[in-house]
Every structure is written in C-alpha cells, then in structure tokens.
Amino acid sequence: QVQLVESGGGLVQAGGSLRLSCAASGSIFDFATMGWYRQSPGKQRDMVAIITSGGRTNYVDSVKGRFTISRDNAKNMVYLQMNSLNPEDTAVYYCYMLRFGVNSWGKGTLVTVSS
C-alpha cells in the first residue's frame, strides 16, 4: 500500500517562501506521476503542480513563475518550492501519486500565508 507523507507546511508572511516535501513509501516511485493539490476551506481540491516520471511539469496558472515542483527518484521524494507566497495560497496542500491508474493521497500539510 502506498503511503505519502507531507511535511514543510507552516505560517509565513506574504512574500515569503516555503518548501513542501512528500515522502513516498516503498519502491513504488517508478512510472509514477507525482503532484501537489491544495484545498481551501469551502473550496474543492485543485491541482497546483504535477511532474511525470520523465520530469515533465505542469502548473496551475496562478502559481506559474512562483512555484517549482521537483522529484528525487532515488529518495522517493517530491518537493514543492513556493516563493512569493500570498494569502490566496493559504490551503491544505496534498501530495498526490498516480501510478498504473491508481490515485494515492497524503493527509496534507497546512500552509497559512498572512498578509
């Protein structure tokens, strides 16, 4: 069973930076598309960034130029570097894996950006 564990969330002032990390259990990173989603109170969970097993990336327009997703296949880790944060980025951020048609989710890490 896949286990995804996020870390790195917290409280930051507007304009600041945070780096989220996601550790994936087991030897299951191969062929997996990884990603970060976020959910604000009262809103649906939306894609923030994804990275394929080949390293191709895609971002939601609102974070382009500010966020960078990366992965370390040797360590089964995926990261989200978030710069120039603003209060609209406040949300619970979830790590996501898609592997052979199966979705897996972490429990989330809270990011709060104060104005």
PDB file of C-alpha atoms in Angstrom:
ATOM      1  CA  GLN A   1       0.000   0.000   0.000  1.00  0.00           C
ATOM      2  CA  VAL A   2       1.301   3.405  -0.959  1.00  0.00           C
ATOM      3  CA  GLN A   3       1.917   5.882   1.821  1.00  0.00           C
ATOM      4  CA  LEU A   4       2.560   9.553   1.114  1.00  0.00           C
ATOM      5  CA  VAL A   5       3.686  11.814   3.941  1.00  0.00           C
ATOM      6  CA  GLU A   6       3.874  15.565   3.519  1.00  0.00           C
ATOM      7  CA  SER A   7       5.946  17.985   5.540  1.00  0.00           C
ATOM      8  CA  GLY A   8       7.096  21.582   5.414  1.00  0.00           C
ATOM      9  CA  GLY A   9       3.863  23.475   5.873  1.00  0.00           C
ATOM     10  CA  GLY A  10       3.501  26.336   8.295  1.00  0.00           C
ATOM     11  CA  LEU A  11       2.807  30.011   8.764  1.00  0.00           C
ATOM     12  CA  VAL A  12       4.605  32.508   6.562  1.00  0.00           C
ATOM     13  CA  GLN A  13       4.185  36.182   5.774  1.00  0.00           C
ATOM     14  CA  ALA A  14       3.143  37.336   2.351  1.00  0.00           C
ATOM     15  CA  GLY A  15       6.127  37.439   0.046  1.00  0.00           C
ATOM     16  CA  GLY A  16       7.847  34.628   1.888  1.00  0.00           C
ATOM     17  CA  SER A  17       8.802  31.129   0.834  1.00  0.00           C
ATOM     18  CA  LEU A  18       8.181  27.570   1.933  1.00  0.00           C
ATOM     19  CA  ARG A  19       9.349  24.215   0.655  1.00  0.00           C
ATOM     20  CA  LEU A  20       6.997  21.274   0.918  1.00  0.00           C
ATOM     21  CA  SER A  21       8.267  17.723   0.854  1.00  0.00           C
ATOM     22  CA  CYS A  22       6.481  14.443   0.222  1.00  0.00           C
ATOM     23  CA  ALA A  23       7.965  11.084   1.069  1.00  0.00           C
ATOM     24  CA  ALA A  24       6.566   8.062  -0.755  1.00  0.00           C
ATOM     25  CA  SER A  25       6.880   4.673   0.873  1.00  0.00           C
ATOM     26  CA  GLY A  26       8.212   1.581  -0.818  1.00  0.00           C
ATOM     27  CA  SER A  27       9.788   1.019  -4.177  1.00  0.00           C
ATOM     28  CA  ILE A  28       6.839   2.491  -5.997  1.00  0.00           C
ATOM     29  CA  PHE A  29       8.205   5.697  -7.439  1.00  0.00           C
ATOM     30  CA  ASP A  30       8.974   4.291 -10.855  1.00  0.00           C
ATOM     31  CA  PHE A  31       6.452   5.206 -13.556  1.00  0.00           C
ATOM     32  CA  ALA A  32       4.532   7.401 -11.122  1.00  0.00           C
ATOM     33  CA  THR A  33       3.229  10.845 -11.858  1.00  0.00           C
ATOM     34  CA  MET A  34       3.526  12.934  -8.717  1.00  0.00           C
ATOM     35  CA  GLY A  35       1.830  16.135  -7.843  1.00  0.00           C
ATOM     36  CA  TRP A  36       0.604  18.678  -5.358  1.00  0.00           C
ATOM     37  CA  TYR A  37      -3.010  19.687  -4.896  1.00  0.00           C
ATOM     38  CA  ARG A  38      -4.478  22.194  -2.481  1.00  0.00           C
ATOM     39  CA  GLN A  39      -7.798  22.800  -0.833  1.00  0.00           C
ATOM     40  CA  SER A  40      -9.005  25.958   0.874  1.00  0.00           C
ATOM     41  CA  PRO A  41     -11.986  25.976   3.269  1.00  0.00           C
ATOM     42  CA  GLY A  42     -15.233  25.682   1.352  1.00  0.00           C
ATOM     43  CA  LYS A  43     -13.499  25.041  -1.949  1.00  0.00           C
ATOM     44  CA  GLN A  44     -12.720  21.965  -3.988  1.00  0.00           C
ATOM     45  CA  ARG A  45      -9.306  20.378  -4.141  1.00  0.00           C
ATOM     46  CA  ASP A  46      -7.411  21.742  -7.135  1.00  0.00           C
ATOM     47  CA  MET A  47      -4.207  20.784  -8.884  1.00  0.00           C
ATOM     48  CA  VAL A  48      -1.229  23.018  -8.157  1.00  0.00           C
ATOM     49  CA  ALA A  49       1.601  21.233  -9.957  1.00  0.00           C
ATOM     50  CA  ILE A  50       2.401  17.817 -11.360  1.00  0.00           C
ATOM     51  CA  ILE A  51       5.564  16.124 -12.539  1.00  0.00           C
ATOM     52  CA  THR A  52       5.672  12.987 -14.653  1.00  0.00           C
ATOM     53  CA  SER A  53       8.077  10.115 -14.273  1.00  0.00           C
ATOM     54  CA  GLY A  54      10.012  11.650 -17.155  1.00  0.00           C
ATOM     55  CA  GLY A  55      10.256  15.011 -15.456  1.00  0.00           C
ATOM     56  CA  ARG A  56       7.694  16.967 -17.417  1.00  0.00           C
ATOM     57  CA  THR A  57       5.893  19.534 -15.299  1.00  0.00           C
ATOM     58  CA  ASN A  58       2.612  21.377 -15.384  1.00  0.00           C
ATOM     59  CA  TYR A  59       1.346  24.171 -13.154  1.00  0.00           C
ATOM     60  CA  VAL A  60      -1.887  25.941 -12.500  1.00  0.00           C
ATOM     61  CA  ASP A  61      -1.657  29.447 -13.963  1.00  0.00           C
ATOM     62  CA  SER A  62      -1.851  31.179 -10.587  1.00  0.00           C
ATOM     63  CA  VAL A  63       1.460  29.681  -9.410  1.00  0.00           C
ATOM     64  CA  LYS A  64       3.489  29.765 -12.604  1.00  0.00           C
ATOM     65  CA  GLY A  65       6.758  31.569 -12.049  1.00  0.00           C
ATOM     66  CA  ARG A  66       6.410  31.287  -8.259  1.00  0.00           C
ATOM     67  CA  PHE A  67       6.246  27.554  -7.519  1.00  0.00           C
ATOM     68  CA  THR A  68       8.570  24.795  -8.678  1.00  0.00           C
ATOM     69  CA  ILE A  69       7.881  21.078  -8.429  1.00  0.00           C
ATOM     70  CA  SER A  70      10.749  18.614  -8.445  1.00  0.00           C
ATOM     71  CA  ARG A  71      11.401  14.989  -7.620  1.00  0.00           C
ATOM     72  CA  ASP A  72      14.260  12.841  -6.414  1.00  0.00           C
ATOM     73  CA  ASN A  73      13.615   9.359  -7.694  1.00  0.00           C
ATOM     74  CA  ALA A  74      16.499   7.870  -5.725  1.00  0.00           C
ATOM     75  CA  LYS A  75      14.929   9.067  -2.478  1.00  0.00           C
ATOM     76  CA  ASN A  76      11.249   8.611  -3.448  1.00  0.00           C
ATOM     77  CA  MET A  77      10.702  12.294  -2.712  1.00  0.00           C
ATOM     78  CA  VAL A  78       8.781  15.080  -4.396  1.00  0.00           C
ATOM     79  CA  TYR A  79       9.097  18.734  -3.486  1.00  0.00           C
ATOM     80  CA  LEU A  80       7.230  21.959  -3.994  1.00  0.00           C
ATOM     81  CA  GLN A  81       9.253  25.138  -3.679  1.00  0.00           C
ATOM     82  CA  MET A  82       6.864  28.025  -3.116  1.00  0.00           C
ATOM     83  CA  ASN A  83       8.095  31.583  -3.471  1.00  0.00           C
ATOM     84  CA  SER A  84       6.362  34.957  -3.373  1.00  0.00           C
ATOM     85  CA  LEU A  85       3.528  33.476  -1.368  1.00  0.00           C
ATOM     86  CA  ASN A  86       0.340  35.452  -0.982  1.00  0.00           C
ATOM     87  CA  PRO A  87      -2.730  34.954   1.239  1.00  0.00           C
ATOM     88  CA  GLU A  88      -4.596  33.303  -1.653  1.00  0.00           C
ATOM     89  CA  ASP A  89      -2.093  30.431  -1.405  1.00  0.00           C
ATOM     90  CA  THR A  90      -3.406  29.558   2.051  1.00  0.00           C
ATOM     91  CA  ALA A  91      -4.673  25.984   1.923  1.00  0.00           C
ATOM     92  CA  VAL A  92      -4.042  22.422   2.906  1.00  0.00           C
ATOM     93  CA  TYR A  93      -1.555  21.015   0.412  1.00  0.00           C
ATOM     94  CA  TYR A  94      -1.822  17.358  -0.532  1.00  0.00           C
ATOM     95  CA  CYS A  95       0.745  15.126  -2.144  1.00  0.00           C
ATOM     96  CA  TYR A  96      -0.604  13.014  -4.974  1.00  0.00           C
ATOM     97  CA  MET A  97       0.552   9.966  -6.859  1.00  0.00           C
ATOM     98  CA  LEU A  98      -0.851   8.400  -9.995  1.00  0.00           C
ATOM     99  CA  ARG A  99       0.660   5.037 -10.804  1.00  0.00           C
ATOM    100  CA  PHE A 100      -0.822   2.487 -13.201  1.00  0.00           C
ATOM    101  CA  GLY A 101      -4.215   4.159 -12.958  1.00  0.00           C
ATOM    102  CA  VAL A 102      -4.323   4.202  -9.168  1.00  0.00           C
ATOM    103  CA  ASN A 103      -4.569   7.511  -7.274  1.00  0.00           C
ATOM    104  CA  SER A 104      -2.999   7.910  -3.851  1.00  0.00           C
ATOM    105  CA  TRP A 105      -3.103  10.881  -1.492  1.00  0.00           C
ATOM    106  CA  GLY A 106      -1.258  12.083   1.548  1.00  0.00           C
ATOM    107  CA  LYS A 107      -3.041  13.520   4.563  1.00  0.00           C
ATOM    108  CA  GLY A 108      -1.999  17.063   3.764  1.00  0.00           C
ATOM    109  CA  THR A 109       0.039  19.847   5.283  1.00  0.00           C
ATOM    110  CA  LEU A 110      -1.367  23.270   6.126  1.00  0.00           C
ATOM    111  CA  VAL A 111       0.135  26.380   4.583  1.00  0.00           C
ATOM    112  CA  THR A 112      -1.016  29.692   6.002  1.00  0.00           C
ATOM    113  CA  VAL A 113       0.096  32.964   4.438  1.00  0.00           C
ATOM    114  CA  SER A 114      -0.541  36.075   6.487  1.00  0.00           C
ATOM    115  CA  SER A 115      -0.971  39.491   4.907  1.00  0.00           C
TER     116      SER A 115
END
